[in-house]
Tab-separated table of N, CA and C in Angstrom:
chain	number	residue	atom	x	y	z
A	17	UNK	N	41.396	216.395	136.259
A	17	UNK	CA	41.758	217.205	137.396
A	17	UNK	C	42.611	218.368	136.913
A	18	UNK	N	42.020	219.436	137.395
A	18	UNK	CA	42.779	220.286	136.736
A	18	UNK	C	44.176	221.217	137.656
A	19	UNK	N	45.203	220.877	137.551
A	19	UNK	CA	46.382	220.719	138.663
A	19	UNK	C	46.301	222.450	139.258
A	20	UNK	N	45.655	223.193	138.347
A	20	UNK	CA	45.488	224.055	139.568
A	20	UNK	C	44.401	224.211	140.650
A	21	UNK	N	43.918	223.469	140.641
A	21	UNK	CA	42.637	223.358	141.700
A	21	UNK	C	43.385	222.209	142.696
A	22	UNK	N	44.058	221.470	142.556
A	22	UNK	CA	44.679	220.287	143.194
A	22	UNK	C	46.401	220.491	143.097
A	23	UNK	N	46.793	221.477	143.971
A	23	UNK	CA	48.537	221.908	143.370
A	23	UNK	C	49.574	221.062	143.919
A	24	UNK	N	49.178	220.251	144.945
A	24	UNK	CA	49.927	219.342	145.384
A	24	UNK	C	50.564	217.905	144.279
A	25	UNK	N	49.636	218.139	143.273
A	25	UNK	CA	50.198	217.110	141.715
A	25	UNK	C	50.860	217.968	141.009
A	26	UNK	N	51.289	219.085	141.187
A	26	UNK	CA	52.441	219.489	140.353
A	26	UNK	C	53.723	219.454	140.794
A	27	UNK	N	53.612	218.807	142.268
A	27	UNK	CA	54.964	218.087	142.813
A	27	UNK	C	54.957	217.177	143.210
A	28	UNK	N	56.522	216.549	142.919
A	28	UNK	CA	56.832	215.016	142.779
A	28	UNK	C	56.329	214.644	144.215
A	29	UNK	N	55.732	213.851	144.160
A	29	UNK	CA	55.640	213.248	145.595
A	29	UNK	C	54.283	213.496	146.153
A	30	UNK	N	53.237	214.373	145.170
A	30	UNK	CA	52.158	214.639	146.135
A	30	UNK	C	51.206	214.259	145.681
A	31	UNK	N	50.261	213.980	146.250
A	31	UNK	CA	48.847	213.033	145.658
A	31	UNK	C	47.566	213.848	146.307
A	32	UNK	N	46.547	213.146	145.810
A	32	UNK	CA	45.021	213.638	146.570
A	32	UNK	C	44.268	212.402	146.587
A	33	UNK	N	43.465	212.251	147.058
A	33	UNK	CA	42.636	211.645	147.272
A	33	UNK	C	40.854	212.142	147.303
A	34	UNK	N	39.816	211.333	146.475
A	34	UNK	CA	38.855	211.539	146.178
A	34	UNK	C	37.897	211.094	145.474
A	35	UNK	N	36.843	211.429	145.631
A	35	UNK	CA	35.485	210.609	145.311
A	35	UNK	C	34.623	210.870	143.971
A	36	UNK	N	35.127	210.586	142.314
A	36	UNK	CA	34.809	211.370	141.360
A	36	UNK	C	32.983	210.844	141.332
A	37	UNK	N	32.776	211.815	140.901
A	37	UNK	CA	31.051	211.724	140.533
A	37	UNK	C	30.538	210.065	140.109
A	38	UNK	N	29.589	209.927	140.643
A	38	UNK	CA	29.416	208.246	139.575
A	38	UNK	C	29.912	207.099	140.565
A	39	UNK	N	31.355	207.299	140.854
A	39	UNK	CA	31.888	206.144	141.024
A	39	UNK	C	31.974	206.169	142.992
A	40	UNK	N	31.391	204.614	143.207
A	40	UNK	CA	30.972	204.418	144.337
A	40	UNK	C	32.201	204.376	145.608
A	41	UNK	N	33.587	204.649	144.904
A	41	UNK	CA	34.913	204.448	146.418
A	41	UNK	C	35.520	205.620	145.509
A	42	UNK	N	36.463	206.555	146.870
A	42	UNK	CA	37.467	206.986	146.213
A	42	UNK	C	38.819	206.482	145.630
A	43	UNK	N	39.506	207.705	144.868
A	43	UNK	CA	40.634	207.068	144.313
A	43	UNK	C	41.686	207.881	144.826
A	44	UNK	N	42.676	207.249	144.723
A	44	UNK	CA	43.716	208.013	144.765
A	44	UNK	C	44.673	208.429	143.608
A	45	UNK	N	45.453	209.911	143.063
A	45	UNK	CA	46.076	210.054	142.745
A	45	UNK	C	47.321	210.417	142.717
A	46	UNK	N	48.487	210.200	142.361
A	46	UNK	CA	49.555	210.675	142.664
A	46	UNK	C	50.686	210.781	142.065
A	47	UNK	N	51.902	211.757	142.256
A	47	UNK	CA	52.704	212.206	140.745
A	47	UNK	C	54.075	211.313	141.550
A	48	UNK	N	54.620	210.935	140.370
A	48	UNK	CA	55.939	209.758	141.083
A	48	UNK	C	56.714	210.787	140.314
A	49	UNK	N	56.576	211.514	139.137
A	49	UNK	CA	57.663	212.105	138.639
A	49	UNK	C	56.945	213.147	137.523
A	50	UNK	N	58.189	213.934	136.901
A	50	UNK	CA	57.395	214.678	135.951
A	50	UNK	C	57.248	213.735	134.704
A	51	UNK	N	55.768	214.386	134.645
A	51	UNK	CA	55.121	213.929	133.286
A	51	UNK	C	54.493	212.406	133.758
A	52	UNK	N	54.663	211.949	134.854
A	52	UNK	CA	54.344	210.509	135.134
A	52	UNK	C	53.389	210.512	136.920
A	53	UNK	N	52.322	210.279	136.124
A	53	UNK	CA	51.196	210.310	136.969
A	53	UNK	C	49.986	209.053	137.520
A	54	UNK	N	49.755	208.622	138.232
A	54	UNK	CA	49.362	207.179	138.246
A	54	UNK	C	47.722	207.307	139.398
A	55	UNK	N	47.198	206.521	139.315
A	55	UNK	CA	45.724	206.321	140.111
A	55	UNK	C	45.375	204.975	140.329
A	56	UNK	N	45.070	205.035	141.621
A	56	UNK	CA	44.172	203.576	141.801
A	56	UNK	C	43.075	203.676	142.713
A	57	UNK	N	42.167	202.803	142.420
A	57	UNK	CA	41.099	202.868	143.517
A	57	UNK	C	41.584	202.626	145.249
A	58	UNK	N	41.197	203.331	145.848
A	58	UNK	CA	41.668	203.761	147.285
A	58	UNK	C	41.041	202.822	148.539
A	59	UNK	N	40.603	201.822	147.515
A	59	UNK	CA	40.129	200.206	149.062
A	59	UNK	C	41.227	199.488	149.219
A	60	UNK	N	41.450	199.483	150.209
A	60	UNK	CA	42.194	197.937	150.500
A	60	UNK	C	41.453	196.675	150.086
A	61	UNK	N	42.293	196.053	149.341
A	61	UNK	CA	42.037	194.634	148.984
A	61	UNK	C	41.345	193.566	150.312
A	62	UNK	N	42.252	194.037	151.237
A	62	UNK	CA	41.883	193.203	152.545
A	62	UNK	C	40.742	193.496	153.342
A	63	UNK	N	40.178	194.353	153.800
A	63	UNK	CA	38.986	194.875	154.156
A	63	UNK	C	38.585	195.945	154.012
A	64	UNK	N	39.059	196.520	152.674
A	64	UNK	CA	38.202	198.141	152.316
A	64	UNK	C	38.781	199.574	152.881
A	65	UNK	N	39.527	199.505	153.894
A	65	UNK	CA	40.077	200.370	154.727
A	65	UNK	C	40.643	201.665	153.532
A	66	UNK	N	40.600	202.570	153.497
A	66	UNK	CA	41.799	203.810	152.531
A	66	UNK	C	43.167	203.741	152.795
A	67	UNK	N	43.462	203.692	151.797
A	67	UNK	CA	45.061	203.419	151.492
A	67	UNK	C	45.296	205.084	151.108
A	68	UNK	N	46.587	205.211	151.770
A	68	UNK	CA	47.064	206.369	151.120
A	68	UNK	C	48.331	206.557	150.614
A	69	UNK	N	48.778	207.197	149.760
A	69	UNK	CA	50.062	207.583	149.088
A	69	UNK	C	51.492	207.738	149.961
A	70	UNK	N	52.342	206.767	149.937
A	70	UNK	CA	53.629	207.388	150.404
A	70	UNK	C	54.511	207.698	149.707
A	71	UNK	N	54.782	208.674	149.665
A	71	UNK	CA	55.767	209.899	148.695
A	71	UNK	C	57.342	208.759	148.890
A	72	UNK	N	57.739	208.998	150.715
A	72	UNK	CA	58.763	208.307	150.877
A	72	UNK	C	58.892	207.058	150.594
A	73	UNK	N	58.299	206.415	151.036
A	73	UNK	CA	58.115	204.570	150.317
A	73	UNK	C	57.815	204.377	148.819
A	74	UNK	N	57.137	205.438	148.410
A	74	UNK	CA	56.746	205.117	146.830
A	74	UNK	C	55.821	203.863	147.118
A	75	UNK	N	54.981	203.655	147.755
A	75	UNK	CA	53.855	202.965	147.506
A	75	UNK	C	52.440	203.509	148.635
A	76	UNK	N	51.307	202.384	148.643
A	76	UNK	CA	50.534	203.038	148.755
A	76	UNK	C	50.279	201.884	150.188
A	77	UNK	N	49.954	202.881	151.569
A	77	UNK	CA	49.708	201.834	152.579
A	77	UNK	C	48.480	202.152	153.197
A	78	UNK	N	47.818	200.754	153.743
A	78	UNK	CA	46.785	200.792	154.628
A	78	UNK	C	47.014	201.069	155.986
A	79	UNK	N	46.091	201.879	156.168
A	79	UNK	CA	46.316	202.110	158.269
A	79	UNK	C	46.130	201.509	158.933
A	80	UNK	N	45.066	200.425	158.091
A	80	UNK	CA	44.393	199.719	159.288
A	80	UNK	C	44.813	198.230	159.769
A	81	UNK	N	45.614	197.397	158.767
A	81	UNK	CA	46.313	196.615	159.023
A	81	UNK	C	47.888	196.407	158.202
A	82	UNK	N	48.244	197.113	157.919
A	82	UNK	CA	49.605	197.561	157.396
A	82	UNK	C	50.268	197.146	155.851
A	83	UNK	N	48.644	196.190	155.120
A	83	UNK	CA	49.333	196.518	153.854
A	83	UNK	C	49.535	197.187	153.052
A	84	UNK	N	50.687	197.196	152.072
A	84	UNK	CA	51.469	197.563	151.103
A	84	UNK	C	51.012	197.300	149.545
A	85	UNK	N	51.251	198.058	148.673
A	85	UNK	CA	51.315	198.152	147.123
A	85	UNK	C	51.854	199.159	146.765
A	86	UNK	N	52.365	198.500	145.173
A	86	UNK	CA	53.256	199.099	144.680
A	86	UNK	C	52.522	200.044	143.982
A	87	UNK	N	53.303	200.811	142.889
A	87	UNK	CA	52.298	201.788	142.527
A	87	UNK	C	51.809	201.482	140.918
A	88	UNK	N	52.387	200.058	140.747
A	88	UNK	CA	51.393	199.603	139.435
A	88	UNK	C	49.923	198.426	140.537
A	89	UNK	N	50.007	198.573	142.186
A	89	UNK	CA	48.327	197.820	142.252
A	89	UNK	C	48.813	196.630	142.978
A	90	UNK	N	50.062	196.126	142.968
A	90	UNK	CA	50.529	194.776	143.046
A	90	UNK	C	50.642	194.722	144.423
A	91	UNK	N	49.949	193.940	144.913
A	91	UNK	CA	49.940	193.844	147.050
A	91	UNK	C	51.558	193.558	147.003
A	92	UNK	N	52.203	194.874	148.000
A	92	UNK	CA	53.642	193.778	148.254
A	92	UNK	C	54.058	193.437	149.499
A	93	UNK	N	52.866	193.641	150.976
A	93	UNK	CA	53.178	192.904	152.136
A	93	UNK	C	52.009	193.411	152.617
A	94	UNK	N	51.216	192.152	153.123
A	94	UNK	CA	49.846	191.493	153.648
A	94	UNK	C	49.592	192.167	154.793
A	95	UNK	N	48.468	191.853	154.887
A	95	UNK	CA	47.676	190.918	154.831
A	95	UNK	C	46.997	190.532	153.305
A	96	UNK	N	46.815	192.216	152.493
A	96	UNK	CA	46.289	192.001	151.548
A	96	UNK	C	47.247	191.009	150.520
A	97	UNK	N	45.891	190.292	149.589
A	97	UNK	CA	47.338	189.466	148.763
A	97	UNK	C	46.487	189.979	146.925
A	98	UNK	N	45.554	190.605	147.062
A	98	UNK	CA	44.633	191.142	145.535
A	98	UNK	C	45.467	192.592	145.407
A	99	UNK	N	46.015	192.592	144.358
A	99	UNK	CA	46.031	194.269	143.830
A	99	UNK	C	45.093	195.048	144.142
A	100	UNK	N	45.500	196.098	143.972
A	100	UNK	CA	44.370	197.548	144.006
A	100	UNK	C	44.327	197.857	142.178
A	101	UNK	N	43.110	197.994	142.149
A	101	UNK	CA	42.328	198.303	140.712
A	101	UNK	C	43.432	200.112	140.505
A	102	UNK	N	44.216	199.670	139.306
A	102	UNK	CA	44.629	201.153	138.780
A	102	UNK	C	43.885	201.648	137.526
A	103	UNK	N	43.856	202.783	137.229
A	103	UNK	CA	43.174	203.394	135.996
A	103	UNK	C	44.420	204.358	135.454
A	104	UNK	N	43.876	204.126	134.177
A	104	UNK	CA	44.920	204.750	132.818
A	104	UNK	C	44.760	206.120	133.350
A	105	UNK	N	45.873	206.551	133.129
A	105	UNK	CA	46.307	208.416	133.548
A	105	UNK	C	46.819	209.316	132.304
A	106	UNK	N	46.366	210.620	132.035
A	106	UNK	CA	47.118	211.205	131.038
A	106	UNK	C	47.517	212.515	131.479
A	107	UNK	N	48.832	212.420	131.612
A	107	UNK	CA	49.356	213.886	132.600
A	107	UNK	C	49.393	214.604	131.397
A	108	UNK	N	48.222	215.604	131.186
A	108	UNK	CA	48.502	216.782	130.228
A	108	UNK	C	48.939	218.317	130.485
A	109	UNK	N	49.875	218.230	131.713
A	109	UNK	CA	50.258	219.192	131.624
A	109	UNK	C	49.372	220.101	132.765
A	110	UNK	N	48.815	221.102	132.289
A	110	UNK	CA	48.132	221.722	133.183
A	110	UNK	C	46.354	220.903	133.781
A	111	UNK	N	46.302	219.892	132.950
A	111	UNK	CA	44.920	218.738	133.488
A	111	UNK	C	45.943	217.297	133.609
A	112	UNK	N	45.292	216.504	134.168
A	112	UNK	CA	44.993	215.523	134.552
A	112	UNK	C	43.788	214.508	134.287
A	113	UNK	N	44.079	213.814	133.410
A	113	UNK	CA	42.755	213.019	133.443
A	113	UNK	C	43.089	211.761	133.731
A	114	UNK	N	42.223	211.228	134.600
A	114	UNK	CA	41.949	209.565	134.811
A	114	UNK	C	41.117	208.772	134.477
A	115	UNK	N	40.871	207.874	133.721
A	115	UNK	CA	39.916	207.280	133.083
A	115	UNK	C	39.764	206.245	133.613
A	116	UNK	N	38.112	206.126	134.026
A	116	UNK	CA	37.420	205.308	134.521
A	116	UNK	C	36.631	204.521	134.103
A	117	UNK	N	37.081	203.117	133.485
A	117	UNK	CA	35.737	202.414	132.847
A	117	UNK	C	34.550	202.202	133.435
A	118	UNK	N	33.381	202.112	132.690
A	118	UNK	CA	32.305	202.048	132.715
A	118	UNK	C	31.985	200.936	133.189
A	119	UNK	N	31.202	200.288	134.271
A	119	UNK	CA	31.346	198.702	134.270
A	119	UNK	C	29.582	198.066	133.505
């Protein structure tokens, strides 16, 4: 991702959300700090619903029945009780890459 096409990751607190080529759910990304950048796949564990980024909470919540994760994936109030799948991040500065294994 290249942070000028997406400028909301060059500040703390802001994320995007999206659907990279290939891969069948979106993800979410989002910057917790400088130089420290993190992604996870954007289903809820509990029924699939999109989770999105909270800047203020520092984690990531569902709308549709109010769970919680942290921002290493880890469910931290249910319904969901499965992590959310994260992928390795390399904040380079003016890109962003997230790496997505192959399954």
């Amino acid at each position: 991702l290249a942070v000028a096409d997406f400028p909301q990751l060059s500040t703390v607190g802001g994320s995007v959300c999206g659907q990279p080529s290939g891969l069948p759910t979106p993800i979410v990304v989002a910057r917790l700090a400088a130089g420290t950048v993190i992604a996870v796949d954007s289903r809820c564990t509990h029924l699939g619903c999109t989770v999105a980024w909270d800047a203020g909470n520092q984690d990531f919540e569902c709308p549709c029945h109010g769970s919680t994760f942290a921002t290493d994936g880890r469910a931290t109030l249910g319904p969901a009780t499965s992590p959310l799948t994260t992928y390795s991040v390399d904040d380079q500065g003016a890109t962003i890459v997230v790496t997505i294994p192959v399954a």
